[in-house]
CSV table of C-alpha atoms in Angstrom, one decimal:
chain,number,residue,atom,x,y,z
A,1,MET,CA,-25.0,-38.6,-33.1
A,2,ASP,CA,-23.3,-40.4,-36.0
A,3,ASN,CA,-25.1,-38.2,-38.5
A,4,LEU,CA,-23.2,-35.3,-37.2
A,5,PHE,CA,-20.1,-36.6,-38.9
A,6,SER,CA,-19.2,-36.7,-42.6
A,7,TYR,CA,-15.8,-36.9,-44.3
A,8,ASP,CA,-12.8,-38.8,-43.1
A,9,LEU,CA,-9.7,-36.8,-42.3
A,10,GLU,CA,-7.3,-37.6,-45.2
A,11,VAL,CA,-4.1,-36.6,-43.6
A,12,PRO,CA,-3.7,-38.0,-40.1
A,13,VAL,CA,-2.2,-36.0,-37.3
A,14,ASN,CA,1.6,-36.0,-37.8
A,15,ASP,CA,4.9,-34.4,-36.8
A,16,ASN,CA,4.2,-31.4,-39.0
A,17,ASP,CA,1.2,-30.5,-36.9
A,18,HIS,CA,0.8,-28.2,-34.0
A,19,ILE,CA,-0.5,-30.3,-31.2
A,20,ALA,CA,-1.6,-29.0,-27.8
A,21,GLY,CA,-2.4,-31.5,-25.0
A,22,ASN,CA,-1.9,-35.1,-24.1
A,23,SER,CA,-0.6,-37.2,-27.0
A,24,ASN,CA,-2.6,-40.1,-25.6
A,25,ALA,CA,-5.9,-38.2,-25.2
A,26,LYS,CA,-9.1,-40.0,-26.0
A,27,ILE,CA,-10.3,-37.2,-28.2
A,28,THR,CA,-8.4,-35.4,-30.9
A,29,LEU,CA,-10.0,-32.2,-32.1
A,30,ILE,CA,-8.6,-30.6,-35.3
A,31,GLU,CA,-9.5,-27.1,-36.4
A,32,TYR,CA,-9.0,-25.9,-39.9
A,33,GLY,CA,-9.0,-22.2,-39.3
A,34,ASP,CA,-8.3,-18.8,-40.9
A,35,TYR,CA,-6.9,-16.2,-38.5
A,36,GLN,CA,-8.9,-13.4,-40.0
A,37,CYS,CA,-12.2,-15.3,-40.1
A,38,PRO,CA,-14.6,-13.8,-37.6
A,39,HIS,CA,-16.2,-17.2,-37.0
A,40,CYS,CA,-12.8,-18.7,-36.1
A,41,GLY,CA,-12.4,-15.7,-33.8
A,42,ARG,CA,-15.6,-16.6,-32.1
A,43,ALA,CA,-14.7,-20.3,-31.9
A,44,TYR,CA,-11.3,-19.5,-30.3
A,45,PRO,CA,-12.5,-19.0,-26.7
A,46,ILE,CA,-14.9,-21.9,-27.0
A,47,VAL,CA,-12.0,-24.3,-27.9
A,48,LYS,CA,-9.9,-22.8,-25.1
A,49,LYS,CA,-12.7,-23.6,-22.6
A,50,LEU,CA,-13.1,-27.1,-23.9
A,51,GLN,CA,-9.3,-27.6,-23.6
A,52,GLU,CA,-9.7,-26.6,-19.9
A,53,ASP,CA,-12.8,-28.7,-19.4
A,54,PHE,CA,-11.4,-31.9,-20.9
A,55,ASN,CA,-7.8,-31.4,-20.0
A,56,SER,CA,-5.8,-34.6,-20.6
A,57,ASP,CA,-8.7,-36.2,-22.4
A,58,LEU,CA,-8.4,-33.7,-25.3
A,59,ARG,CA,-5.6,-32.9,-27.7
A,60,PHE,CA,-6.1,-30.0,-30.0
A,61,VAL,CA,-4.5,-29.5,-33.4
A,62,PHE,CA,-4.7,-26.4,-35.5
A,63,ARG,CA,-4.2,-26.4,-39.3
A,64,ASN,CA,-4.2,-23.4,-41.6
A,65,PHE,CA,-7.1,-22.8,-44.0
A,66,PRO,CA,-6.7,-19.2,-44.9
A,67,LEU,CA,-9.0,-17.6,-47.5
A,68,THR,CA,-6.3,-15.2,-48.6
A,69,GLN,CA,-8.2,-13.5,-51.4
A,70,ILE,CA,-11.2,-12.4,-49.3
A,71,HIS,CA,-9.2,-11.9,-46.1
A,72,GLU,CA,-6.4,-9.4,-46.6
A,73,TYR,CA,-4.2,-10.4,-43.7
A,74,ALA,CA,-5.0,-14.1,-43.4
A,75,PHE,CA,-1.9,-15.3,-45.2
A,76,GLU,CA,0.5,-13.1,-43.2
A,77,ALA,CA,-1.2,-14.1,-40.0
A,78,ALA,CA,-0.8,-17.8,-40.8
A,79,GLU,CA,2.8,-17.2,-41.9
A,80,SER,CA,3.5,-15.4,-38.6
A,81,ALA,CA,2.1,-18.3,-36.5
A,82,GLU,CA,4.1,-20.8,-38.5
A,83,LEU,CA,7.2,-18.8,-38.3
A,84,ALA,CA,6.7,-18.2,-34.5
A,85,ASP,CA,6.8,-22.0,-34.3
A,86,LYS,CA,10.5,-21.8,-35.4
A,87,TYR,CA,11.1,-19.9,-32.2
A,88,GLY,CA,9.0,-22.3,-30.1
A,89,LYS,CA,6.2,-19.8,-29.8
A,90,PHE,CA,3.4,-21.2,-32.1
A,91,TRP,CA,0.6,-21.3,-29.6
A,92,GLU,CA,1.6,-18.0,-28.1
A,93,MET,CA,1.2,-16.4,-31.6
A,94,HIS,CA,-1.9,-18.4,-32.4
A,95,ASP,CA,-3.6,-17.1,-29.2
A,96,LYS,CA,-2.3,-13.5,-29.6
A,97,ILE,CA,-3.6,-13.3,-33.2
A,98,PHE,CA,-7.1,-14.6,-32.2
A,99,GLU,CA,-7.1,-12.2,-29.3
A,100,ASN,CA,-6.3,-9.3,-31.6
A,101,GLN,CA,-8.1,-10.0,-34.8
A,102,ASP,CA,-8.6,-6.4,-35.6
A,103,LYS,CA,-4.8,-5.8,-35.7
A,104,LEU,CA,-3.4,-8.2,-38.2
A,105,ASP,CA,-1.3,-6.0,-40.5
A,106,VAL,CA,2.4,-6.9,-40.7
A,107,PRO,CA,3.7,-4.2,-38.2
A,108,HIS,CA,1.3,-5.6,-35.6
A,109,LEU,CA,2.3,-9.2,-36.4
A,110,VAL,CA,5.9,-8.3,-36.0
A,111,SER,CA,5.2,-6.5,-32.7
A,112,PHE,CA,3.4,-9.7,-31.4
A,113,ALA,CA,6.6,-11.6,-32.2
A,114,GLU,CA,8.7,-9.0,-30.4
A,115,SER,CA,6.4,-9.4,-27.3
A,116,PHE,CA,7.6,-13.0,-27.1
A,117,GLY,CA,11.2,-11.9,-27.2
A,118,ILE,CA,11.7,-12.7,-31.0
A,119,ASN,CA,13.9,-10.2,-32.9
A,120,GLY,CA,11.5,-8.1,-34.9
A,121,THR,CA,13.8,-7.3,-37.8
A,122,GLU,CA,14.7,-10.9,-38.2
A,123,PHE,CA,11.1,-12.0,-38.0
A,124,PHE,CA,10.0,-9.4,-40.6
A,125,ASN,CA,12.8,-10.5,-43.0
A,126,ARG,CA,11.8,-14.1,-42.6
A,127,LEU,CA,8.1,-13.3,-43.2
A,128,GLU,CA,9.1,-11.6,-46.4
A,129,THR,CA,10.8,-14.7,-47.7
A,130,LYS,CA,7.5,-16.6,-47.5
A,131,GLU,CA,9.4,-19.6,-46.2
A,132,MET,CA,6.3,-20.9,-44.5
A,133,ALA,CA,4.1,-20.8,-47.6
A,134,PRO,CA,4.5,-24.5,-48.5
A,135,LYS,CA,3.4,-25.6,-45.0
A,136,ILE,CA,0.3,-23.3,-45.2
A,137,LYS,CA,-0.6,-24.6,-48.7
A,138,SER,CA,-0.1,-28.2,-47.6
A,139,ASP,CA,-2.4,-27.6,-44.6
A,140,PHE,CA,-5.0,-25.9,-46.9
A,141,MET,CA,-4.9,-28.7,-49.5
A,142,SER,CA,-5.2,-31.4,-46.8
A,143,GLY,CA,-8.3,-29.6,-45.7
A,144,VAL,CA,-9.8,-29.4,-49.2
A,145,GLU,CA,-9.2,-33.1,-49.7
A,146,SER,CA,-10.9,-33.9,-46.4
A,147,GLY,CA,-14.0,-31.9,-47.4
A,148,VAL,CA,-13.3,-28.6,-45.6
A,149,ASN,CA,-15.7,-26.2,-47.1
A,150,GLY,CA,-15.2,-23.1,-44.9
A,151,THR,CA,-13.9,-22.0,-41.6
A,152,PRO,CA,-13.8,-23.1,-38.9
A,153,SER,CA,-14.1,-26.7,-39.8
A,154,PHE,CA,-13.6,-29.3,-37.0
A,155,PHE,CA,-12.6,-32.9,-37.2
A,156,ILE,CA,-13.1,-35.1,-34.1
A,157,ASN,CA,-11.2,-38.4,-34.0
A,158,GLY,CA,-10.7,-38.3,-37.7
A,159,LYS,CA,-14.2,-37.4,-38.9
A,160,LYS,CA,-15.5,-34.1,-40.1
A,161,TYR,CA,-17.9,-32.7,-37.5
A,162,GLU,CA,-21.0,-31.1,-39.0
A,163,GLY,CA,-22.8,-30.2,-35.8
A,164,SER,CA,-23.0,-26.9,-33.8
A,165,TRP,CA,-19.7,-25.8,-32.2
A,166,GLU,CA,-21.5,-23.5,-29.7
A,167,TYR,CA,-20.0,-24.3,-26.3
A,168,ASP,CA,-22.8,-26.4,-24.8
A,169,ASP,CA,-23.4,-28.4,-28.0
A,170,PHE,CA,-19.7,-29.0,-28.6
A,171,LYS,CA,-19.2,-30.0,-24.9
A,172,GLU,CA,-22.1,-32.4,-25.2
A,173,ILE,CA,-20.7,-34.2,-28.2
A,174,LEU,CA,-17.2,-34.4,-26.8
A,175,ASN,CA,-18.7,-35.9,-23.5
A,176,TYR,CA,-20.7,-38.4,-25.5
A,177,LEU,CA,-17.6,-39.5,-27.4
A,178,LEU,CA,-15.5,-39.7,-24.2
A,179,LYS,CA,-18.0,-42.1,-22.7
A,180,LYS,CA,-18.6,-44.1,-25.8
B,1,MET,CA,-30.4,-20.6,-47.2
B,2,SER,CA,-32.2,-23.0,-45.1
B,3,ASN,CA,-33.9,-26.3,-45.9
B,4,GLN,CA,-36.6,-25.0,-48.2
B,5,SER,CA,-35.9,-27.4,-50.9
B,6,LYS,CA,-36.4,-31.1,-51.2
B,7,ASN,CA,-33.7,-32.5,-53.4
B,8,THR,CA,-35.7,-34.1,-56.1
B,9,LEU,CA,-33.7,-32.9,-59.1
B,10,ILE,CA,-31.2,-35.3,-60.7
B,11,PRO,CA,-28.3,-33.7,-62.5
B,12,LEU,CA,-27.3,-34.5,-66.0
B,13,ALA,CA,-25.4,-37.8,-66.1
B,14,VAL,CA,-21.7,-38.4,-66.3
B,15,GLY,CA,-20.7,-39.2,-69.9
B,16,VAL,CA,-23.3,-36.8,-71.4
B,17,LYS,CA,-22.3,-34.0,-73.7
B,18,ALA,CA,-22.6,-30.7,-71.8
B,19,PRO,CA,-25.3,-28.4,-73.1
B,20,ASP,CA,-24.1,-25.1,-74.6
B,21,PHE,CA,-25.0,-21.9,-72.8
B,22,LYS,CA,-24.8,-18.2,-73.5
B,23,LEU,CA,-24.7,-16.3,-70.2
B,24,GLN,CA,-24.0,-12.6,-69.5
B,25,ILE,CA,-20.8,-11.9,-67.5
B,26,GLY,CA,-21.5,-10.3,-64.0
B,27,ASN,CA,-19.3,-7.3,-64.7
B,28,GLY,CA,-21.8,-4.5,-64.2
B,29,ASP,CA,-22.1,-3.9,-68.0
B,30,LEU,CA,-25.6,-4.4,-69.3
B,31,ASN,CA,-24.6,-3.8,-72.9
B,32,PRO,CA,-25.6,-6.9,-74.9
B,33,VAL,CA,-22.4,-7.1,-77.0
B,34,PRO,CA,-20.7,-10.5,-77.5
B,35,GLU,CA,-17.8,-9.7,-75.2
B,36,ASN,CA,-20.2,-9.4,-72.3
B,37,PHE,CA,-21.2,-13.1,-72.7
B,38,LYS,CA,-19.6,-16.5,-72.2
B,39,ASN,CA,-20.6,-19.7,-73.8
B,40,LEU,CA,-19.3,-23.3,-73.5
B,41,GLY,CA,-17.1,-22.9,-76.6
B,42,ASP,CA,-15.1,-20.1,-74.9
B,43,TYR,CA,-13.6,-22.8,-72.7
B,44,LYS,CA,-12.8,-25.2,-75.5
B,45,GLY,CA,-9.5,-27.0,-74.7
B,46,LYS,CA,-9.9,-26.5,-70.9
B,47,ASN,CA,-11.6,-28.5,-68.3
B,48,LEU,CA,-14.5,-26.4,-66.9
B,49,ILE,CA,-16.2,-26.4,-63.5
B,50,LEU,CA,-19.7,-25.1,-63.4
B,51,ALA,CA,-20.9,-24.1,-59.9
B,52,PHE,CA,-24.6,-23.3,-59.9
B,53,TYR,CA,-25.6,-21.6,-56.6
B,54,PRO,CA,-28.7,-20.0,-55.2
B,55,ALA,CA,-27.8,-16.4,-54.5
B,56,ASP,CA,-24.9,-14.1,-54.2
B,57,TRP,CA,-25.3,-12.8,-50.7
B,58,SER,CA,-26.4,-15.9,-48.8
B,59,ALA,CA,-24.1,-17.2,-46.1
B,60,VAL,CA,-23.5,-20.6,-47.6
B,61,CYS,CA,-23.0,-19.3,-51.1
B,62,GLY,CA,-20.6,-16.7,-49.8
B,63,SER,CA,-18.3,-19.3,-48.2
B,64,GLN,CA,-18.6,-21.7,-51.1
B,65,ILE,CA,-17.8,-19.2,-53.8
B,66,ALA,CA,-15.0,-17.7,-51.6
B,67,LEU,CA,-13.5,-21.2,-51.4
B,68,TYR,CA,-13.6,-21.7,-55.1
B,69,ASN,CA,-12.2,-18.3,-55.7
B,70,GLU,CA,-9.2,-19.3,-53.4
B,71,LEU,CA,-8.8,-22.5,-55.4
B,72,ILE,CA,-8.5,-20.8,-58.9
B,73,PRO,CA,-4.7,-21.3,-59.0
B,74,THR,CA,-5.1,-25.0,-57.9
B,75,PHE,CA,-7.8,-25.7,-60.5
B,76,ARG,CA,-5.5,-24.1,-63.2
B,77,GLU,CA,-2.8,-26.7,-62.2
B,78,TYR,CA,-5.3,-29.2,-63.6
B,79,ASP,CA,-6.0,-27.0,-66.7
B,80,ALA,CA,-9.4,-26.1,-65.3
B,81,GLU,CA,-11.4,-22.9,-65.1
B,82,ILE,CA,-14.3,-22.4,-62.8
B,83,ILE,CA,-17.4,-20.3,-63.2
B,84,GLY,CA,-20.2,-19.6,-60.8
B,85,ILE,CA,-23.8,-19.3,-62.1
B,86,SER,CA,-26.8,-17.9,-60.4
B,87,VAL,CA,-30.0,-16.0,-61.4
B,88,ASP,CA,-28.5,-12.7,-60.0
B,89,GLY,CA,-28.0,-9.9,-62.4
B,90,VAL,CA,-24.8,-8.2,-63.7
B,91,PHE,CA,-24.7,-5.5,-61.0
B,92,CYS,CA,-25.4,-7.9,-58.2
B,93,HIS,CA,-22.5,-10.2,-59.2
B,94,LYS,CA,-20.2,-7.2,-59.6
B,95,ALA,CA,-21.0,-5.9,-56.2
B,96,PHE,CA,-20.7,-9.4,-54.6
B,97,LYS,CA,-17.3,-9.9,-56.2
B,98,GLU,CA,-16.0,-6.4,-55.4
B,99,THR,CA,-17.1,-6.5,-51.8
B,100,ASN,CA,-15.4,-9.8,-51.2
B,101,ASN,CA,-12.3,-9.0,-53.4
B,102,MET,CA,-13.0,-12.1,-55.6
B,103,ALA,CA,-11.7,-12.8,-59.1
B,104,ILE,CA,-13.9,-15.7,-59.9
B,105,GLU,CA,-16.0,-15.4,-63.0
B,106,LEU,CA,-19.7,-15.2,-62.1
B,107,LEU,CA,-22.3,-15.5,-64.9
B,108,CYS,CA,-26.0,-14.4,-64.9
B,109,ASP,CA,-28.8,-16.8,-65.8
B,110,PHE,CA,-31.0,-13.8,-65.5
B,111,GLU,CA,-33.1,-13.3,-68.6
B,112,PRO,CA,-34.8,-15.5,-69.6
B,113,LYS,CA,-34.5,-16.4,-65.9
B,114,GLY,CA,-33.0,-19.8,-65.2
B,115,LYS,CA,-33.0,-20.9,-68.9
B,116,TYR,CA,-29.6,-22.6,-68.8
B,117,SER,CA,-29.9,-23.8,-65.2
B,118,ARG,CA,-32.9,-25.7,-66.4
B,119,ASP,CA,-30.9,-27.2,-69.2
B,120,TYR,CA,-28.5,-28.4,-66.6
B,121,LYS,CA,-31.3,-29.7,-64.3
B,122,SER,CA,-30.2,-27.2,-61.7
B,123,TYR,CA,-33.2,-24.9,-61.4
B,124,ASN,CA,-35.5,-24.9,-58.5
B,125,GLU,CA,-38.9,-23.9,-60.0
B,126,GLN,CA,-40.5,-23.4,-56.6
B,127,LEU,CA,-37.9,-21.0,-55.3
B,128,GLY,CA,-36.9,-19.4,-58.6
B,129,LEU,CA,-33.3,-20.0,-57.8
B,130,CYS,CA,-30.4,-22.2,-59.0
B,131,GLU,CA,-29.9,-25.4,-57.0
B,132,ARG,CA,-26.4,-25.8,-55.5
B,133,ALA,CA,-25.2,-28.0,-58.4
B,134,LEU,CA,-21.6,-28.8,-59.5
B,135,TYR,CA,-20.5,-30.0,-62.9
B,136,VAL,CA,-17.0,-30.9,-64.2
B,137,ILE,CA,-16.8,-30.8,-68.0
B,138,ASP,CA,-13.7,-32.1,-69.7
B,139,LYS,CA,-11.8,-30.7,-72.7
B,140,GLU,CA,-14.1,-32.6,-75.1
B,141,GLY,CA,-17.2,-31.0,-73.5
B,142,VAL,CA,-18.3,-34.2,-71.8
B,143,ILE,CA,-19.6,-34.2,-68.2
B,144,ARG,CA,-17.3,-36.1,-65.9
B,145,TYR,CA,-18.9,-35.2,-62.6
B,146,SER,CA,-22.3,-34.0,-61.6
B,147,TYR,CA,-23.8,-33.4,-58.2
B,148,ILE,CA,-26.7,-31.5,-56.6
B,149,SER,CA,-26.0,-30.6,-53.0
B,150,PRO,CA,-28.8,-29.9,-50.5
B,151,MET,CA,-29.3,-26.1,-50.7
B,152,SER,CA,-28.1,-25.5,-47.2
B,153,VAL,CA,-24.9,-27.6,-47.6
B,154,ASN,CA,-21.7,-26.1,-49.0
B,155,PRO,CA,-20.3,-29.1,-50.9
B,156,GLY,CA,-16.7,-27.9,-50.8
B,157,ALA,CA,-14.2,-28.9,-53.4
B,158,LYS,CA,-13.1,-32.4,-52.5
B,159,GLU,CA,-14.9,-34.2,-55.4
B,160,LEU,CA,-14.0,-31.4,-57.9
B,161,LEU,CA,-10.3,-32.0,-57.2
B,162,SER,CA,-10.5,-35.7,-57.3
B,163,THR,CA,-12.4,-35.6,-60.6
B,164,LEU,CA,-9.8,-33.2,-62.1
B,165,LYS,CA,-7.0,-35.6,-60.9
B,166,SER,CA,-8.7,-38.5,-62.5
B,167,ILE,CA,-9.1,-36.6,-65.8
B,168,GLN,CA,-5.4,-35.7,-65.7
B,169,ASN,CA,-4.4,-39.3,-65.0
B,170,GLY,CA,-6.5,-40.4,-68.0
């Protein structure tokens, strides 16, 4: 199993991260993802199911790795999720985006925010300022430095996971690590 | 690309002067005029990353080149340019770039096929394709990093960035 892992995570999980789950979980799963990437879209329900399966044994962290040149809406989507965090709605926005990957233009992103009770005009204006750009860039560069080469890239307990992230394979490796 | 190649090639060594090249730009213009070609001297005074890769439309190449395309502004912070090189022709590169909305410079080692990739020990004779090879060449034209990745593995940019940082820090 050890040959399924490569690079070390260069930036450990910290207060700037979005963390779902038990802070004392035995397994920390980090995804470097791009909200417009179809593969990340396919990984989304798999990760969700693993979160349910492993419950308090798993904490999940999402970091931005948008390929903004090839994906027209990837930056605005990342910006929207980061901005939603300012309203306490990061995971709601993260989920909404992955569940609506075909609707990621700014009017839709603003309407997602409104559906969480966020003032749409204010949200739009804040998006325009690009105030979340440094956070997104910082996530991206931490990924590059940790060997992220595309999306989704997963790190498990601080090591880059090179194996399959299909549900059964992913579950098997997490089970193995849990029992190790 | 899958595991068709055994990685027996050894890249040119660090510290060696980088060989010159003259490669046609993948801009869809076949006209053999000088402005449609790039050579090493065109990058004089800059650090230069050469990314040899097997083929424009393969999945691994697509994600590797897309990553480098995204990193163009970051590489420029280190006074570095990046070019991708494969044996694909000018129309293929142009279509690949346009389809993926990429600005990265892609050059064609097309005719004679693989000539400069061979000079860089980055040509797979069996497959007739470039290996997935990376070079960082400094402003004096000296190779500072060289690596040939297994063909099925996207090597990312970690080592490129750390090499550029070490060049910058002297």
